Amino acid sequence: MKNKIEILKLENFPLINEGDDIAEIILNSLKENNISLQNGDIILIAQSIISKSLGLIRNLSEIEVTENAKELHKKVTSKAKPMGLPERSPELIQMILNESKEIVKSEHVLITETYHGFICANAGIDKSNVEGKNMVSLLPSEPDIEAKKIQEKIEGELKRNIALIITDSFGRPFRNGAVGVAIGISGISAILDKRGCSDLFGNKLQSTIVAQIDNLASAAQLVMGEANEGIPVAIIRGYEYERRENSDIKDIIRTKDSDLFRNSNLKYFEEILKKRTSYKKQFSNKEINKEIIFDCLKLAILAPNAHNSQPWKFVIL
């Protein structure tokens, strides 16, 4: 094991436009920064410049808003305003819906599952470091492929074996603040499986799996920053890893069935309701939010119905 890990940054990196060759620009920037790549170096690239080079910048003023997005906008805004959070326009809500496979949670913020399988706020759509008031960037549709293209070109030019990680920043449940995460990789495994290894006292590790690409992305974020630093590319040197030719970002994504925090309560109540035909409870004078009532009604229709020929009718008193 090497005795140090270095994080190098590429300064004076140019602004990126659609059609720009990211690999070529990195090669030129390496020369300007007097940095020579070594075997085993890991290049980390901010998602924003990948999206810009691919033309994944959208003008929200051109988005047609559906009724579903308008209703969702009202709900999110009503919860965000009391918390002092910025309002998201109906157009942005619509774009989030367009880029989402599923809305996981809709409160003061929208937590979604993207088509890649990422669980994140706003489907990864970002306004930061995008020029123009109504302009936003979208996530690349195939980030692993984009990472591999850049990696292969740089390796071909410099005759060095490297890995490449495309990074973004996600918030985390139960903790404040965003951290760097990997959304695309090439040349390195997503996870480091330590199960079966021994600890300092000879105990066999039973469940230790290290999210090494996210650790590396977070480390690089320390120099890449989140605001006007202008450092979209960093290099990590000295981290030892096994090279992997067919790396896949999906290896780090927890499956829906094994996720304790997705739909577990809903499934629990669904199973209970399916077994009961009626519930008798005392009335309360407590005021109930209508949204809670509507959620309960969605569950109620799952219960066995002795009068299947009769349409559902609900009265809110």
Coordinates of C-alpha atoms in Angstrom, one line a residue:
M1 CA 0.0 0.0 0.0
K2 CA 1.3 3.4 -0.9
N3 CA 2.0 5.9 1.9
K4 CA 0.1 8.8 0.3
I5 CA -2.8 9.7 -2.0
E6 CA -2.7 13.0 -4.0
I7 CA -5.5 15.0 -5.5
L8 CA -4.4 17.1 -8.4
K9 CA -6.5 19.7 -10.1
L10 CA -6.6 21.0 -13.7
E11 CA -6.7 24.8 -13.4
N12 CA -7.7 27.3 -16.0
F13 CA -10.0 24.7 -17.6
P14 CA -12.0 26.3 -20.5
L15 CA -15.7 26.6 -20.6
I16 CA -17.3 23.8 -22.5
N17 CA -19.7 24.0 -25.4
E18 CA -21.8 21.5 -27.3
G19 CA -19.6 19.3 -29.5
D20 CA -16.4 19.9 -27.6
D21 CA -14.0 16.9 -27.3
I22 CA -13.6 16.5 -23.5
A23 CA -10.7 14.0 -23.9
E24 CA -8.8 16.4 -26.2
I25 CA -9.3 19.3 -23.8
I26 CA -8.1 17.3 -20.9
L27 CA -5.0 16.3 -22.8
N28 CA -4.3 20.0 -23.5
S29 CA -5.0 21.0 -19.9
L30 CA -2.6 18.4 -18.6
K31 CA 0.2 20.0 -20.7
E32 CA -0.7 23.5 -19.5
N33 CA -0.7 22.4 -15.9
N34 CA 2.6 20.5 -16.3
I35 CA 1.0 17.2 -15.2
S36 CA 2.1 13.9 -16.6
L37 CA -0.3 11.1 -16.1
Q38 CA 1.0 7.9 -14.5
N39 CA -0.2 4.4 -14.6
G40 CA -3.0 3.9 -12.1
D41 CA -4.1 7.6 -12.1
I42 CA -7.8 8.2 -11.8
I43 CA -9.4 11.1 -13.7
L44 CA -12.6 12.5 -12.2
I45 CA -14.8 14.7 -14.4
A46 CA -17.8 16.8 -13.3
Q47 CA -21.0 15.7 -14.9
S48 CA -21.8 19.2 -15.9
I49 CA -19.1 19.5 -18.6
I50 CA -20.1 16.1 -20.0
S51 CA -23.7 17.2 -20.3
K52 CA -22.6 20.5 -22.0
S53 CA -20.5 18.7 -24.5
L54 CA -23.4 16.4 -25.4
G55 CA -25.8 19.3 -25.8
L56 CA -27.9 18.2 -22.8
I57 CA -28.9 21.8 -21.9
R58 CA -32.5 22.6 -22.0
N59 CA -34.5 25.9 -21.9
L60 CA -37.3 25.6 -19.3
S61 CA -39.3 28.4 -21.1
E62 CA -39.8 25.9 -24.0
I63 CA -41.3 23.2 -21.8
E64 CA -45.0 22.4 -22.1
V65 CA -46.4 21.9 -18.6
T66 CA -49.0 19.2 -17.9
E67 CA -51.8 19.3 -15.4
N68 CA -49.9 16.7 -13.3
A69 CA -46.9 18.9 -13.1
K70 CA -49.0 21.9 -12.1
E71 CA -50.6 20.0 -9.3
L72 CA -47.2 18.7 -8.1
H73 CA -45.8 22.2 -8.3
K74 CA -48.6 23.5 -5.9
K75 CA -47.9 20.6 -3.5
V76 CA -44.1 21.1 -3.4
T77 CA -44.3 24.9 -3.2
S78 CA -46.7 24.8 -0.3
K79 CA -44.2 22.7 1.7
A80 CA -41.0 24.4 0.5
K81 CA -42.0 28.0 1.2
P82 CA -42.5 27.6 5.0
M83 CA -39.0 26.1 5.1
G84 CA -37.5 29.0 3.2
L85 CA -36.5 26.8 0.3
P86 CA -36.4 28.2 -3.3
E87 CA -39.5 27.7 -5.4
R88 CA -39.3 25.3 -8.4
S89 CA -41.2 26.5 -11.4
P90 CA -43.9 24.3 -13.0
E91 CA -41.6 24.0 -16.0
L92 CA -38.8 22.6 -13.9
I93 CA -41.3 20.2 -12.2
Q94 CA -42.3 19.0 -15.7
M95 CA -38.7 18.5 -16.7
I96 CA -38.1 16.4 -13.6
L97 CA -41.1 14.3 -14.4
N98 CA -39.8 13.8 -18.0
E99 CA -36.5 12.6 -16.7
S100 CA -37.8 10.3 -14.0
K101 CA -38.7 6.7 -13.9
E102 CA -40.5 7.1 -10.6
I103 CA -41.2 9.8 -8.1
V104 CA -40.0 8.2 -4.8
K105 CA -41.0 11.1 -2.6
S106 CA -42.7 14.4 -3.2
E107 CA -42.6 16.8 -0.2
H108 CA -40.6 20.1 -0.1
V109 CA -38.3 18.5 -2.7
L110 CA -38.8 15.8 -5.3
I111 CA -36.8 12.7 -4.8
T112 CA -36.8 10.6 -7.9
E113 CA -35.5 7.5 -9.5
T114 CA -33.8 8.3 -12.8
Y115 CA -33.8 6.0 -15.8
H116 CA -30.2 5.1 -14.8
G117 CA -31.5 3.9 -11.4
F118 CA -30.1 6.7 -9.4
I119 CA -32.2 8.0 -6.4
C120 CA -31.6 11.7 -6.2
A121 CA -33.3 15.1 -6.0
N122 CA -34.9 16.5 -9.1
A123 CA -33.8 13.7 -11.4
G124 CA -30.3 15.1 -11.3
I125 CA -31.4 18.2 -13.2
D126 CA -29.1 21.1 -12.3
K127 CA -29.1 24.9 -12.8
S128 CA -25.6 25.5 -11.3
N129 CA -22.8 26.4 -13.7
V130 CA -25.2 26.6 -16.6
E131 CA -25.4 30.0 -18.4
G132 CA -28.8 31.5 -18.8
K133 CA -31.7 32.1 -16.4
N134 CA -34.0 29.4 -17.6
M135 CA -31.3 26.9 -18.7
V136 CA -30.7 23.6 -16.9
S137 CA -28.5 20.6 -17.6
L138 CA -29.6 16.9 -17.7
L139 CA -27.7 13.8 -16.8
P140 CA -26.0 11.9 -19.6
S141 CA -28.2 8.9 -20.7
E142 CA -25.2 6.6 -20.9
P143 CA -22.5 7.9 -18.4
D144 CA -20.5 4.6 -18.4
I145 CA -20.2 4.8 -22.2
E146 CA -19.1 8.5 -22.1
A147 CA -16.5 7.6 -19.4
K148 CA -15.1 4.8 -21.5
K149 CA -14.8 7.0 -24.6
I150 CA -12.8 9.6 -22.8
Q151 CA -10.7 7.0 -21.0
E152 CA -9.8 5.1 -24.2
K153 CA -8.8 8.2 -26.0
I154 CA -6.5 9.5 -23.2
E155 CA -5.0 6.0 -22.8
G156 CA -4.4 5.8 -26.5
E157 CA -2.6 9.1 -26.7
L158 CA -0.5 8.8 -23.5
K159 CA 0.0 5.0 -23.4
R160 CA -0.9 5.0 -19.7
N161 CA -3.5 2.7 -17.9
I162 CA -5.9 4.9 -16.1
A163 CA -9.4 4.8 -14.7
L164 CA -12.1 7.4 -15.2
I165 CA -15.1 8.5 -13.1
I166 CA -17.8 11.0 -13.9
T167 CA -19.0 12.7 -10.8
D168 CA -22.0 14.6 -9.5
S169 CA -23.2 15.7 -6.1
F170 CA -26.2 14.1 -4.3
G171 CA -27.8 14.9 -1.0
R172 CA -28.2 12.1 1.6
P173 CA -31.0 11.0 3.8
F174 CA -30.5 11.7 7.5
R175 CA -27.6 14.1 7.0
N176 CA -27.4 17.7 5.7
G177 CA -25.2 18.7 2.8
A178 CA -24.3 17.2 -0.6
V179 CA -21.4 14.8 -1.3
G180 CA -19.6 13.8 -4.4
V181 CA -20.9 10.6 -6.0
A182 CA -20.0 8.6 -9.1
I183 CA -22.5 8.4 -11.9
G184 CA -20.3 6.9 -14.6
I185 CA -17.1 4.8 -14.5
S186 CA -14.6 3.0 -16.7
G187 CA -11.5 1.0 -15.7
I188 CA -12.4 0.6 -12.1
S189 CA -14.9 -1.5 -10.1
A190 CA -17.8 0.4 -8.5
I191 CA -17.4 -1.4 -5.2
L192 CA -14.7 -3.0 -3.2
D193 CA -16.0 -6.3 -1.6
K194 CA -14.1 -6.9 1.6
R195 CA -16.3 -9.8 2.8
G196 CA -14.2 -12.8 3.8
C197 CA -11.2 -10.6 4.7
S198 CA -9.9 -10.4 8.2
D199 CA -9.8 -7.4 10.5
L200 CA -7.0 -6.5 12.9
F201 CA -8.0 -9.2 15.3
G202 CA -8.6 -12.0 12.8
N203 CA -12.3 -11.7 12.6
K204 CA -13.8 -12.5 9.2
L205 CA -15.7 -9.5 7.7
Q206 CA -19.3 -10.6 7.0
S207 CA -20.9 -7.6 5.2
T208 CA -18.3 -5.0 4.5
I209 CA -18.6 -3.6 0.9
V210 CA -16.8 -0.3 0.2
A211 CA -18.4 2.1 -2.2
Q212 CA -14.9 3.1 -3.5
I213 CA -16.0 5.1 -6.5
D214 CA -18.2 7.3 -4.3
N215 CA -15.3 7.7 -1.8
L216 CA -13.1 8.8 -4.7
A217 CA -15.7 11.2 -6.1
S218 CA -16.1 12.8 -2.6
A219 CA -12.4 13.2 -2.3
A220 CA -12.1 14.9 -5.7
Q221 CA -15.0 17.2 -4.8
L222 CA -12.7 18.8 -2.1
V223 CA -10.7 20.5 -5.0
M224 CA -13.4 20.6 -7.7
G225 CA -15.8 22.5 -5.5
E226 CA -19.5 23.3 -6.0
A227 CA -19.6 27.0 -6.9
N228 CA -17.3 29.2 -9.0
E229 CA -14.0 27.3 -8.5
G230 CA -13.8 26.4 -12.2
I231 CA -12.2 23.0 -11.6
P232 CA -14.3 20.4 -13.4
V233 CA -11.5 17.8 -13.6
A234 CA -9.3 16.4 -10.9
I235 CA -6.8 13.5 -10.8
I236 CA -6.4 11.1 -7.9
R237 CA -2.9 9.5 -7.6
G238 CA -1.8 6.8 -5.3
Y239 CA -5.0 5.0 -4.7
E240 CA -4.5 1.3 -5.4
Y241 CA -7.3 -0.5 -7.2
E242 CA -7.8 -3.5 -9.5
R243 CA -8.3 -2.5 -13.1
R244 CA -11.7 -3.7 -14.5
E245 CA -12.4 -3.6 -18.2
N246 CA -16.2 -4.0 -18.1
S247 CA -17.0 -1.8 -15.1
D248 CA -20.7 -0.9 -14.5
I249 CA -22.1 1.9 -12.4
K250 CA -25.2 -0.3 -11.7
D251 CA -23.1 -2.5 -9.4
I252 CA -23.3 0.3 -6.8
I253 CA -27.1 0.8 -7.0
R254 CA -29.1 -1.0 -4.4
T255 CA -32.0 -3.0 -5.9
K256 CA -35.5 -1.8 -5.1
D257 CA -36.4 -5.1 -3.4
S258 CA -33.4 -4.8 -1.0
D259 CA -34.0 -1.2 -0.1
L260 CA -35.5 -0.8 3.4
F261 CA -36.8 2.7 2.8
R262 CA -38.8 2.3 -0.5
N263 CA -42.4 1.4 -0.3
S264 CA -41.9 -0.8 2.8
N265 CA -44.7 0.8 4.8
L266 CA -47.0 0.8 1.8
K267 CA -46.6 -2.9 1.2
Y268 CA -47.1 -3.6 4.9
F269 CA -50.4 -1.7 5.0
E270 CA -51.5 -3.2 1.7
E271 CA -51.2 -6.7 3.0
I272 CA -53.1 -5.8 6.2
L273 CA -55.9 -4.1 4.2
K274 CA -56.3 -7.0 1.8
K275 CA -57.2 -9.3 4.8
R276 CA -59.9 -7.0 6.4
T277 CA -63.3 -6.0 5.2
S278 CA -64.0 -3.3 7.7
Y279 CA -62.4 -1.1 10.4
K280 CA -64.3 0.4 13.3
K281 CA -62.6 3.3 15.1
Q282 CA -63.7 6.2 17.3
F283 CA -64.1 9.6 15.6
S284 CA -61.8 12.3 16.6
N285 CA -62.1 16.1 16.4
K286 CA -58.5 16.4 15.2
E287 CA -58.2 18.2 11.8
I288 CA -56.6 16.0 9.1
N289 CA -54.8 17.2 6.1
K290 CA -56.7 16.3 2.9
E291 CA -53.6 14.8 1.3
I292 CA -53.4 12.2 4.1
I293 CA -57.1 11.4 3.5
F294 CA -56.5 10.9 -0.2
D295 CA -53.5 8.6 0.5
C296 CA -55.7 6.6 2.9
L297 CA -58.4 6.2 0.3
K298 CA -55.9 4.8 -2.2
L299 CA -55.1 2.1 0.3
A300 CA -58.7 1.6 1.3
I301 CA -59.8 0.4 -2.1
L302 CA -57.4 -2.5 -1.7
A303 CA -59.5 -4.1 1.1
P304 CA -61.9 -7.0 0.2
N305 CA -65.2 -5.7 -0.9
A306 CA -68.4 -7.6 -0.3
H307 CA -70.3 -5.4 -2.7
N308 CA -68.1 -5.6 -5.8
S309 CA -71.0 -4.5 -8.1
Q310 CA -71.3 -1.2 -6.3
P311 CA -69.0 1.7 -7.3
W312 CA -66.8 3.3 -4.7
K313 CA -68.2 6.4 -3.0
F314 CA -66.4 8.4 -0.3
V315 CA -67.7 11.3 1.7
I316 CA -65.3 13.6 3.6
L317 CA -67.0 15.2 6.6

